[in-house]
mmCIF file of C-alpha atoms in Angstrom:
data_model
loop_
_atom_site.group_PDB
_atom_site.id
_atom_site.type_symbol
_atom_site.label_atom_id
_atom_site.label_comp_id
_atom_site.label_asym_id
_atom_site.label_seq_id
_atom_site.Cartn_x
_atom_site.Cartn_y
_atom_site.Cartn_z
ATOM 1 C CA MET J 23 3.673 12.717 12.906
ATOM 2 C CA ALA J 24 0.749 12.013 15.449
ATOM 3 C CA ASP J 25 -1.307 14.436 12.871
ATOM 4 C CA PHE J 26 -0.197 12.235 9.901
ATOM 5 C CA MET J 27 -1.364 9.034 12.005
ATOM 6 C CA GLU J 28 -5.020 9.925 13.077
ATOM 7 C CA VAL J 29 -6.223 10.969 9.783
ATOM 8 C CA GLU J 30 -9.607 9.361 9.279
ATOM 9 C CA GLU J 31 -11.563 7.832 6.229
ATOM 10 C CA ALA J 32 -12.920 10.871 5.313
ATOM 11 C CA THR J 33 -14.985 9.253 2.935
ATOM 12 C CA GLN J 34 -16.775 7.001 4.487
ATOM 13 C CA GLN J 35 -20.930 7.454 4.972
ATOM 14 C CA PRO J 36 -22.801 5.757 6.957
ATOM 15 C CA GLY J 37 -24.098 2.388 6.217
ATOM 16 C CA LYS J 38 -27.279 0.315 8.249
ATOM 17 C CA ASN J 39 -27.636 0.765 11.647
ATOM 18 C CA GLY J 40 -25.090 4.309 11.530
ATOM 19 C CA GLY J 41 -22.317 1.824 10.914
ATOM 20 C CA ILE J 42 -20.459 1.579 6.972
ATOM 21 C CA THR J 43 -20.900 -1.613 5.097
ATOM 22 C CA ILE J 44 -18.017 -3.045 3.175
ATOM 23 C CA ARG J 45 -19.261 -3.064 0.019
ATOM 24 C CA GLN J 46 -19.623 0.990 0.277
ATOM 25 C CA GLN J 47 -16.000 0.279 1.440
ATOM 26 C CA HIS J 48 -15.141 -1.546 -1.743
ATOM 27 C CA ARG J 49 -17.466 1.140 -4.164
ATOM 28 C CA SER J 50 -14.974 3.791 -2.609
ATOM 29 C CA ALA J 51 -11.312 1.963 -2.495
ATOM 30 C CA ALA J 52 -10.963 2.323 -6.149
ATOM 31 C CA ALA J 53 -11.605 5.890 -6.376
ATOM 32 C CA ARG J 54 -9.103 6.796 -3.128
ATOM 33 C CA LEU J 55 -6.777 4.158 -4.811
ATOM 34 C CA PHE J 56 -5.074 6.111 -7.115
ATOM 35 C CA ARG J 57 -4.787 9.886 -5.506
ATOM 36 C CA ASN J 58 -4.675 9.221 -1.272
ATOM 37 C CA PRO J 59 -0.460 9.604 -0.775
ATOM 38 C CA LEU J 60 -1.062 7.668 2.449
ATOM 39 C CA LEU J 61 -1.900 4.174 0.559
ATOM 40 C CA VAL J 62 1.507 4.983 -1.273
ATOM 41 C CA VAL J 63 3.299 5.485 1.811
ATOM 42 C CA ASN J 64 2.457 1.623 2.698
ATOM 43 C CA PHE J 65 2.810 0.282 -0.502
ATOM 44 C CA ILE J 66 6.393 1.573 0.187
ATOM 45 C CA LEU J 67 6.551 -0.297 3.037
ATOM 46 C CA MET J 68 5.458 -2.919 1.625
ATOM 47 C CA VAL J 69 7.681 -2.660 -1.278
ATOM 48 C CA VAL J 70 10.704 -2.552 1.706
ATOM 49 C CA GLY J 71 9.940 -5.484 3.474
ATOM 50 C CA SER J 72 9.148 -7.190 0.763
ATOM 51 C CA ALA J 73 11.975 -7.577 -1.089
ATOM 52 C CA CYS J 74 14.779 -7.500 1.827
ATOM 53 C CA GLY J 75 12.743 -9.852 4.198
ATOM 54 C CA PRO J 76 13.647 -12.639 2.834
ATOM 55 C CA LEU J 77 16.635 -12.566 1.335
ATOM 56 C CA LEU J 78 17.395 -11.890 4.483
ATOM 57 C CA LEU J 79 15.417 -14.821 6.132
ATOM 58 C CA ARG J 80 17.383 -16.592 3.309
ATOM 59 C CA ALA J 81 20.594 -15.782 4.113
ATOM 60 C CA TYR J 82 19.894 -16.634 7.471
ATOM 61 C CA PHE J 83 19.771 -20.228 5.850
ATOM 62 C CA VAL J 84 22.158 -20.213 3.037
ATOM 63 C CA ARG J 85 25.025 -18.829 5.766
ATOM 64 C CA GLY J 86 24.514 -21.634 8.135
ATOM 65 C CA GLY J 87 21.472 -20.501 10.652
ATOM 66 C CA ALA J 88 18.536 -23.939 11.139
ATOM 67 C CA ARG J 89 16.866 -22.659 13.381
ATOM 68 C CA LYS J 90 12.759 -22.820 11.892
ATOM 69 C CA TRP J 91 10.999 -21.237 14.840
ATOM 70 C CA LEU J 92 13.989 -18.553 15.236
ATOM 71 C CA SER J 93 13.326 -17.770 11.933
ATOM 72 C CA SER J 94 9.568 -17.635 12.550
ATOM 73 C CA LEU J 95 9.497 -15.772 15.252
ATOM 74 C CA LEU J 96 11.679 -12.437 13.156
ATOM 75 C CA GLN J 97 9.107 -12.452 10.643
ATOM 76 C CA THR J 98 6.825 -10.554 13.663
ATOM 77 C CA ALA J 99 9.718 -9.417 16.232
ATOM 78 C CA GLY J 100 10.191 -6.085 15.273
ATOM 79 C CA TRP J 101 6.802 -5.020 16.983
ATOM 80 C CA PRO J 102 8.552 -2.828 19.731
ATOM 81 C CA LEU J 103 9.066 -0.701 16.988
ATOM 82 C CA LEU J 104 5.645 0.592 16.899
ATOM 83 C CA LEU J 105 5.664 1.586 20.419
ATOM 84 C CA VAL J 106 7.897 4.924 19.101
ATOM 85 C CA PRO J 107 5.070 6.143 16.499
ATOM 86 C CA LEU J 108 1.973 5.615 18.926
ATOM 87 C CA CYS J 109 4.015 7.230 21.442
ATOM 88 C CA PHE J 110 3.881 10.029 19.464
ATOM 89 C CA SER J 111 0.208 9.712 18.514
ATOM 90 C CA TYR J 112 -0.875 9.103 22.338
ATOM 91 C CA ARG J 113 0.907 12.439 23.293
ATOM 92 C CA ALA J 114 -1.192 14.528 20.319
ATOM 93 C CA ARG J 115 -4.265 13.209 21.541
ATOM 94 C CA ARG J 116 -3.433 13.812 25.317
ATOM 95 C CA ARG J 117 -2.565 17.507 24.280
ATOM 96 C CA ARG J 118 -5.477 17.952 22.229
ATOM 97 C CA GLU J 119 -8.127 16.867 25.117
ATOM 98 C CA GLU J 120 -5.802 19.575 27.405
ATOM 99 C CA ASP J 121 -6.593 21.794 24.329
ATOM 100 C CA VAL J 122 -10.981 20.955 24.514
ATOM 101 C CA ASN J 123 -10.737 20.872 28.735
ATOM 102 C CA GLY J 124 -8.369 24.349 28.796
ATOM 103 C CA GLY J 125 -5.898 22.281 30.706
ATOM 104 C CA GLY J 126 -8.296 21.786 33.024
ATOM 105 C CA GLY J 127 -9.213 18.326 34.931
ATOM 106 C CA GLY J 128 -11.160 16.578 32.137
ATOM 107 C CA ALA J 129 -10.778 13.132 30.911
ATOM 108 C CA ALA J 130 -7.557 11.978 30.073
ATOM 109 C CA ALA J 131 -6.829 10.600 26.551
ATOM 110 C CA SER J 132 -6.739 6.885 26.371
ATOM 111 C CA LEU J 133 -4.411 5.209 26.542
ATOM 112 C CA PHE J 134 -5.184 2.667 23.678
ATOM 113 C CA LEU J 135 -7.812 3.272 21.038
ATOM 114 C CA MET J 136 -8.887 -0.728 20.906
ATOM 115 C CA THR J 137 -11.997 -2.336 22.069
ATOM 116 C CA PRO J 138 -11.816 -5.497 24.025
ATOM 117 C CA ARG J 139 -13.586 -7.128 20.800
ATOM 118 C CA LEU J 140 -11.571 -5.513 18.376
ATOM 119 C CA LEU J 141 -8.459 -7.195 20.661
ATOM 120 C CA VAL J 142 -9.814 -10.507 21.135
ATOM 121 C CA ALA J 143 -9.748 -10.202 17.191
ATOM 122 C CA SER J 144 -6.685 -9.144 16.709
ATOM 123 C CA ALA J 145 -5.079 -11.973 18.843
ATOM 124 C CA VAL J 146 -6.851 -14.798 17.008
ATOM 125 C CA ILE J 147 -5.488 -13.109 13.649
ATOM 126 C CA GLY J 148 -1.956 -13.165 15.779
ATOM 127 C CA LEU J 149 -2.072 -16.816 16.304
ATOM 128 C CA MET J 150 -2.890 -17.820 12.185
ATOM 129 C CA THR J 151 -0.392 -15.246 11.716
ATOM 130 C CA GLY J 152 1.825 -16.977 13.672
ATOM 131 C CA LEU J 153 1.349 -20.426 12.382
ATOM 132 C CA ASP J 154 1.406 -18.450 8.798
ATOM 133 C CA ASP J 155 4.994 -17.603 9.673
ATOM 134 C CA LEU J 156 6.089 -21.116 10.903
ATOM 135 C CA LEU J 157 4.815 -22.513 7.859
ATOM 136 C CA TYR J 158 7.131 -19.810 5.785
ATOM 137 C CA ALA J 159 9.706 -20.498 7.404
ATOM 138 C CA PHE J 160 9.978 -24.080 6.956
ATOM 139 C CA GLY J 161 9.293 -23.469 2.850
ATOM 140 C CA LEU J 162 11.949 -21.113 3.323
ATOM 141 C CA ALA J 163 14.292 -23.487 4.539
ATOM 142 C CA TYR J 164 14.474 -25.634 1.488
ATOM 143 C CA LEU J 165 13.051 -23.533 -1.715
ATOM 144 C CA PRO J 166 15.139 -20.923 -3.447
ATOM 145 C CA VAL J 167 13.728 -17.307 -2.503
ATOM 146 C CA SER J 168 12.606 -16.970 -6.580
ATOM 147 C CA THR J 169 9.970 -20.104 -6.487
ATOM 148 C CA SER J 170 9.193 -19.375 -2.906
ATOM 149 C CA SER J 171 7.519 -16.048 -4.031
ATOM 150 C CA ILE J 172 5.789 -17.252 -6.689
ATOM 151 C CA LEU J 173 4.385 -19.683 -4.314
ATOM 152 C CA ILE J 174 3.322 -17.071 -2.230
ATOM 153 C CA SER J 175 2.018 -14.755 -5.128
ATOM 154 C CA THR J 176 -1.077 -17.950 -5.415
ATOM 155 C CA GLN J 177 -1.840 -16.209 -1.980
ATOM 156 C CA LEU J 178 -4.134 -13.855 -3.836
ATOM 157 C CA ALA J 179 -6.122 -16.643 -5.043
ATOM 158 C CA PHE J 180 -7.157 -17.440 -1.801
ATOM 159 C CA THR J 181 -7.438 -13.853 -0.601
ATOM 160 C CA ALA J 182 -10.447 -13.866 -3.735
ATOM 161 C CA ALA J 183 -12.293 -16.984 -2.486
ATOM 162 C CA PHE J 184 -12.146 -15.913 1.179
ATOM 163 C CA ALA J 185 -12.561 -12.225 0.436
ATOM 164 C CA LEU J 186 -15.484 -13.594 -1.746
ATOM 165 C CA LEU J 187 -17.322 -15.360 1.272
ATOM 166 C CA LEU J 188 -16.067 -12.991 4.348
ATOM 167 C CA VAL J 189 -16.293 -9.678 3.567
ATOM 168 C CA ARG J 190 -18.650 -10.008 -0.012
ATOM 169 C CA GLN J 191 -15.957 -8.722 -2.531
ATOM 170 C CA ARG J 192 -17.265 -7.312 -5.498
ATOM 171 C CA PHE J 193 -15.327 -9.421 -8.627
ATOM 172 C CA THR J 194 -14.999 -8.419 -12.744
ATOM 173 C CA ALA J 195 -13.735 -10.626 -14.981
ATOM 174 C CA PHE J 196 -10.441 -9.043 -14.744
ATOM 175 C CA SER J 197 -10.202 -9.734 -10.937
ATOM 176 C CA VAL J 198 -10.901 -13.353 -12.016
ATOM 177 C CA ASN J 199 -8.784 -13.290 -14.948
ATOM 178 C CA ALA J 200 -5.964 -12.300 -12.849
ATOM 179 C CA VAL J 201 -6.890 -15.103 -9.564
ATOM 180 C CA VAL J 202 -7.067 -18.031 -12.971
ATOM 181 C CA LEU J 203 -3.251 -16.524 -14.030
ATOM 182 C CA LEU J 204 -2.037 -16.591 -11.060
ATOM 183 C CA THR J 205 -3.681 -20.124 -10.009
ATOM 184 C CA VAL J 206 -2.164 -21.678 -13.244
ATOM 185 C CA GLY J 207 1.697 -20.423 -12.796
ATOM 186 C CA ALA J 208 1.521 -21.894 -9.331
ATOM 187 C CA ALA J 209 0.119 -25.073 -11.164
ATOM 188 C CA MET J 210 2.874 -24.936 -13.318
ATOM 189 C CA LEU J 211 6.012 -24.533 -10.524
ATOM 190 C CA GLY J 212 4.302 -27.535 -9.064
ATOM 191 C CA MET J 213 5.164 -29.951 -12.051
ATOM 192 C CA ASN J 214 8.386 -28.492 -12.183
ATOM 193 C CA ALA J 215 9.279 -29.007 -8.407
ATOM 194 C CA GLY J 216 12.613 -30.403 -8.145
ATOM 195 C CA GLY J 217 14.005 -28.540 -10.876
ATOM 196 C CA ASP J 218 15.891 -25.760 -8.906
ATOM 197 C CA ARG J 219 16.338 -27.938 -5.459
ATOM 198 C CA PRO J 220 19.126 -26.367 -3.997
ATOM 199 C CA ALA J 221 22.564 -28.414 -3.135
ATOM 200 C CA GLY J 222 21.879 -30.163 0.219
ATOM 201 C CA VAL J 223 18.070 -30.334 0.141
ATOM 202 C CA SER J 224 16.283 -33.592 -0.179
ATOM 203 C CA ARG J 225 13.826 -34.077 -2.915
ATOM 204 C CA GLU J 226 11.907 -34.904 0.268
ATOM 205 C CA GLN J 227 12.445 -31.778 2.413
ATOM 206 C CA TYR J 228 11.949 -30.047 -1.347
ATOM 207 C CA ARG J 229 8.267 -31.053 -1.401
ATOM 208 C CA ALA J 230 7.517 -30.721 1.868
ATOM 209 C CA GLY J 231 8.915 -27.193 1.581
ATOM 210 C CA PHE J 232 6.726 -26.822 -1.698
ATOM 211 C CA ALA J 233 3.788 -28.040 0.615
ATOM 212 C CA MET J 234 3.863 -25.610 2.926
ATOM 213 C CA THR J 235 4.822 -22.799 1.186
ATOM 214 C CA LEU J 236 1.960 -23.225 -0.534
ATOM 215 C CA GLY J 237 -0.235 -23.724 2.890
ATOM 216 C CA ALA J 238 1.308 -20.514 4.583
ATOM 217 C CA ALA J 239 -0.204 -19.011 1.172
ATOM 218 C CA ALA J 240 -3.301 -20.554 1.264
ATOM 219 C CA LEU J 241 -3.366 -19.236 5.234
ATOM 220 C CA TYR J 242 -2.404 -15.848 4.693
ATOM 221 C CA GLY J 243 -5.271 -15.758 1.935
ATOM 222 C CA LEU J 244 -7.487 -16.396 5.374
ATOM 223 C CA VAL J 245 -5.896 -14.041 7.363
ATOM 224 C CA LEU J 246 -5.935 -10.664 4.877
ATOM 225 C CA PRO J 247 -10.169 -11.130 5.033
ATOM 226 C CA VAL J 248 -10.242 -11.409 8.616
ATOM 227 C CA MET J 249 -8.388 -8.207 8.996
ATOM 228 C CA GLU J 250 -10.417 -6.299 6.838
ATOM 229 C CA LEU J 251 -13.505 -8.140 8.082
ATOM 230 C CA SER J 252 -12.125 -6.980 11.710
ATOM 231 C CA GLN J 253 -11.597 -3.196 10.589
ATOM 232 C CA ALA J 254 -15.246 -2.851 8.878
ATOM 233 C CA ARG J 255 -17.178 -4.728 12.253
ATOM 234 C CA HIS J 256 -15.036 -2.200 14.524
ATOM 235 C CA ALA J 257 -16.350 0.812 12.343
ATOM 236 C CA ALA J 258 -19.874 -0.301 12.022
ATOM 237 C CA ARG J 259 -19.783 -0.784 16.441
ATOM 238 C CA ALA J 260 -17.775 2.206 16.993
ATOM 239 C CA GLY J 261 -17.041 4.570 14.910
ATOM 240 C CA ALA J 262 -14.205 5.204 12.511
ATOM 241 C CA VAL J 263 -11.343 3.588 12.094
ATOM 242 C CA THR J 264 -8.156 5.628 12.266
ATOM 243 C CA TYR J 265 -4.750 4.481 11.246
ATOM 244 C CA THR J 266 -3.014 4.554 14.883
ATOM 245 C CA LEU J 267 -6.266 1.860 15.619
ATOM 246 C CA VAL J 268 -4.193 0.301 12.672
ATOM 247 C CA MET J 269 -0.943 0.579 13.975
ATOM 248 C CA GLU J 270 -2.371 -1.053 17.206
ATOM 249 C CA MET J 271 -4.156 -3.664 15.708
ATOM 250 C CA GLN J 272 -0.222 -4.617 14.121
ATOM 251 C CA LEU J 273 1.331 -4.383 17.653
ATOM 252 C CA ALA J 274 -1.312 -6.883 18.812
ATOM 253 C CA ILE J 275 -1.251 -9.444 15.380
ATOM 254 C CA SER J 276 2.781 -8.674 15.878
ATOM 255 C CA PHE J 277 2.898 -9.762 19.706
ATOM 256 C CA VAL J 278 0.750 -13.000 20.038
ATOM 257 C CA ALA J 279 2.067 -13.773 16.980
ATOM 258 C CA THR J 280 5.752 -13.576 18.256
ATOM 259 C CA SER J 281 4.912 -15.275 21.626
ATOM 260 C CA PHE J 282 3.766 -18.529 19.819
ATOM 261 C CA SER J 283 6.994 -18.646 17.926
ATOM 262 C CA ALA J 284 8.873 -17.963 21.343
ATOM 263 C CA VAL J 285 7.068 -21.196 23.109
ATOM 264 C CA GLY J 286 8.295 -23.339 19.868
ATOM 265 C CA MET J 287 11.369 -21.791 20.406
ATOM 266 C CA LEU J 288 11.514 -22.525 24.580
ATOM 267 C CA VAL J 289 10.362 -26.255 23.324
ATOM 268 C CA ASN J 290 13.105 -26.854 20.793
ATOM 269 C CA ASN J 291 15.280 -25.298 22.926
ATOM 270 C CA ASP J 292 16.305 -22.469 20.741
ATOM 271 C CA PHE J 293 17.195 -19.456 22.923
ATOM 272 C CA HIS J 294 20.623 -22.092 24.218
ATOM 273 C CA ALA J 295 21.267 -22.490 20.278
ATOM 274 C CA ILE J 296 21.703 -19.012 19.099
ATOM 275 C CA PRO J 297 25.056 -18.186 21.205
ATOM 276 C CA GLY J 298 26.504 -21.384 19.294
ATOM 277 C CA GLU J 299 25.383 -20.546 15.923
ATOM 278 C CA ALA J 300 26.329 -17.148 15.762
ATOM 279 C CA ARG J 301 29.803 -18.466 16.536
ATOM 280 C CA GLU J 302 29.619 -20.438 13.244
ATOM 281 C CA PHE J 303 27.682 -18.119 11.116
ATOM 282 C CA GLY J 304 29.369 -17.526 7.894
ATOM 283 C CA LEU J 305 29.315 -13.950 8.105
ATOM 284 C CA GLY J 306 30.413 -13.995 11.442
ATOM 285 C CA LYS J 307 28.788 -13.598 15.096
ATOM 286 C CA VAL J 308 27.935 -9.486 14.477
ATOM 287 C CA GLY J 309 26.754 -10.113 11.262
ATOM 288 C CA TYR J 310 24.465 -13.153 12.115
ATOM 289 C CA TYR J 311 22.961 -10.515 15.192
ATOM 290 C CA VAL J 312 22.457 -7.374 12.316
ATOM 291 C CA LEU J 313 20.994 -9.942 9.762
ATOM 292 C CA LEU J 314 18.405 -11.034 12.606
ATOM 293 C CA ALA J 315 17.677 -7.561 13.531
ATOM 294 C CA GLY J 316 17.275 -6.596 9.943
ATOM 295 C CA SER J 317 14.863 -9.327 9.346
ATOM 296 C CA ALA J 318 12.843 -8.586 11.971
ATOM 297 C CA ALA J 319 12.574 -4.861 11.130
ATOM 298 C CA MET J 320 11.965 -5.117 7.428
ATOM 299 C CA TYR J 321 9.517 -7.854 7.957
ATOM 300 C CA GLN J 322 7.837 -5.566 10.285
ATOM 301 C CA CYS J 323 7.489 -2.347 7.361
ATOM 302 C CA PHE J 324 5.851 -5.383 5.491
ATOM 303 C CA PHE J 325 3.386 -6.499 7.738
ATOM 304 C CA LEU J 326 2.047 -2.718 8.402
ATOM 305 C CA GLY J 327 2.277 -2.211 5.127
ATOM 306 C CA THR J 328 -0.509 -5.285 4.612
ATOM 307 C CA ILE J 329 -2.662 -4.044 7.271
ATOM 308 C CA GLY J 330 -2.215 -0.543 6.287
ATOM 309 C CA ALA J 331 -2.897 -1.165 2.875
ATOM 310 C CA ILE J 332 -6.269 -3.419 3.683
ATOM 311 C CA PHE J 333 -7.013 -0.149 5.769
ATOM 312 C CA TYR J 334 -7.071 2.652 2.905
ATOM 313 C CA GLY J 335 -8.147 -0.263 -0.050
ATOM 314 C CA SER J 336 -9.172 -3.943 0.495
ATOM 315 C CA ALA J 337 -7.451 -7.432 1.232
ATOM 316 C CA LEU J 338 -7.568 -8.023 -2.342
ATOM 317 C CA LEU J 339 -5.208 -4.955 -2.725
ATOM 318 C CA ALA J 340 -3.015 -5.983 -0.702
ATOM 319 C CA GLY J 341 -2.897 -9.463 -2.137
ATOM 320 C CA VAL J 342 -1.921 -8.058 -5.983
ATOM 321 C CA ILE J 343 0.565 -5.259 -4.150
ATOM 322 C CA MET J 344 2.221 -8.396 -2.759
ATOM 323 C CA THR J 345 1.812 -9.808 -5.959
ATOM 324 C CA VAL J 346 3.286 -7.140 -7.968
ATOM 325 C CA LEU J 347 6.718 -7.227 -5.846
ATOM 326 C CA ILE J 348 7.709 -10.914 -7.079
ATOM 327 C CA PRO J 349 9.780 -9.341 -9.617
ATOM 328 C CA VAL J 350 11.806 -7.585 -7.697
ATOM 329 C CA THR J 351 12.331 -10.147 -5.250
ATOM 330 C CA GLU J 352 13.378 -12.743 -8.474
ATOM 331 C CA VAL J 353 16.212 -10.600 -9.666
ATOM 332 C CA LEU J 354 17.288 -9.915 -6.128
ATOM 333 C CA ALA J 355 17.413 -13.586 -5.613
ATOM 334 C CA VAL J 356 19.652 -14.389 -8.719
ATOM 335 C CA VAL J 357 21.611 -11.223 -8.411
ATOM 336 C CA PHE J 358 22.849 -11.947 -4.334
ATOM 337 C CA PHE J 359 22.446 -15.989 -4.345
ATOM 338 C CA HIS J 360 23.010 -16.660 -7.997
ATOM 339 C CA GLU J 361 19.528 -19.284 -8.328
ATOM 340 C CA PRO J 362 18.701 -20.856 -11.621
ATOM 341 C CA PHE J 363 16.082 -18.536 -13.287
ATOM 342 C CA ASN J 364 14.199 -21.397 -16.094
ATOM 343 C CA GLY J 365 11.578 -21.392 -18.526
ATOM 344 C CA THR J 366 9.004 -22.384 -16.275
ATOM 345 C CA LYS J 367 9.579 -19.541 -14.040
ATOM 346 C CA GLY J 368 9.579 -16.975 -16.876
ATOM 347 C CA VAL J 369 6.735 -18.226 -18.278
ATOM 348 C CA ALA J 370 5.032 -18.879 -14.314
ATOM 349 C CA LEU J 371 6.526 -14.872 -13.344
ATOM 350 C CA ALA J 372 4.731 -13.664 -16.215
ATOM 351 C CA LEU J 373 1.425 -15.276 -16.121
ATOM 352 C CA SER J 374 1.722 -13.126 -12.300
ATOM 353 C CA LEU J 375 2.382 -10.308 -13.878
ATOM 354 C CA TRP J 376 -0.185 -10.627 -16.408
ATOM 355 C CA GLY J 377 -2.521 -11.483 -13.774
ATOM 356 C CA PHE J 378 -1.467 -8.456 -11.938
ATOM 357 C CA VAL J 379 -2.088 -6.065 -14.833
ATOM 358 C CA SER J 380 -5.696 -7.427 -15.625
ATOM 359 C CA TYR J 381 -6.491 -6.648 -11.905
ATOM 360 C CA PHE J 382 -5.320 -2.974 -12.215
ATOM 361 C CA TYR J 383 -7.009 -2.237 -15.327
ATOM 362 C CA GLY J 384 -9.765 -3.635 -14.203
ATOM 363 C CA GLU J 385 -9.771 -0.789 -10.939
ATOM 364 C CA VAL J 386 -9.059 1.658 -13.241
ATOM 365 C CA ARG J 387 -12.150 1.156 -15.381
ATOM 366 C CA ALA J 388 -13.790 1.179 -11.991
ATOM 367 C CA THR J 389 -12.618 4.399 -10.956
ATOM 368 C CA ALA J 390 -13.012 5.687 -14.581
ATOM 369 C CA LYS J 391 -17.042 5.031 -13.896
ATOM 370 C CA HIS J 392 -16.710 6.250 -10.292
ATOM 371 C CA HIS J 393 -15.634 9.872 -11.269
ATOM 372 C CA SER J 394 -18.440 9.318 -14.445
ATOM 373 C CA GLY J 395 -21.190 9.082 -11.801
ATOM 374 C CA GLU J 396 -22.626 5.871 -13.410
ATOM 375 C CA ALA J 397 -25.053 4.318 -11.224
ATOM 376 C CA PRO J 398 -23.821 1.319 -9.696
ATOM 377 C CA LYS J 399 -25.746 -2.026 -10.468
ATOM 378 C CA PRO J 400 -28.317 -3.395 -9.178
ATOM 379 C CA GLU J 401 -26.288 -6.957 -8.200
ATOM 380 C CA HIS J 402 -23.866 -4.202 -6.290
ATOM 381 C CA LEU J 403 -26.359 -2.294 -3.810
ATOM 382 C CA ASP J 404 -26.338 -3.718 -0.740
ATOM 383 C CA PRO J 405 -29.486 -5.715 0.124
#
């Protein structure tokens, strides 16, 4: 397990000043995309987390839960789970150091790989994630899972825009087409707002949930490129980024985001209200706590898979993978919550899938050009 986590980006080439240039990462990302088993592992984590997390969180509200700050905290509260693989990784590094030093008194392996600069960047991302979780929790309290999922898919458009500004993401006609299709799909849902309003939710609450979910999509669209930029700058300054370092980043991000939500819970007196809410919960007291623990674990899978997809691909790739998982969430929401699925949602979903296919078709073409040895166009070269 430890050796698995220590795999580095073997295809990275030194850029200017001995670092890794962002555009070089993008050019090699397509070539690695379809032949990297570790990317597949992170994709599976995203599938599990993205499909189960929203359903469990929506079940919390449907069965009688009402604490928005608590539901926000659940999205990152599973960070202690990362301590287990990180401990294995540290023990492996320490054994390697002892082997190199022949069992002597050489320098001990460092407990953490993160630099202070990367730690500060992760803390900032953690605050952004905490705010994003709160917006998403408010939105999911008032919207059906199916509507919320399609709205969240608009984060791909925001990710594309911020990736262009922050990491100089290379765009093709296919990626632009994907962004446009997703944006149109979200606009269609907006024009039909209120048509699938859950029972007991007022029109004002529905509109607030709609706006907050779009805000969450926009903010997370910024978070993904910032994560990619942080990894790229660390690679340029301190050397290769390993998967252990990625997990340490996720640990720091989740810890700060959880602390942000915990402060909100203290102010809102949520901790004292939890026992009473558990007694009146629709699934019983045991079911209440199992649901909370399961939500935390599923969302941790999702966030770890997301930052891993950025590590092995790009922020835009992570956004696209999140988008293609929408049909899974849509079907499960209809099955478990009997949510209505009208024609507008169907068209919006079709546009989302069309956008996903367009993006990946462009990636396949880019991969074919890479393997054919075609020289990159001048505008794609580093300045």
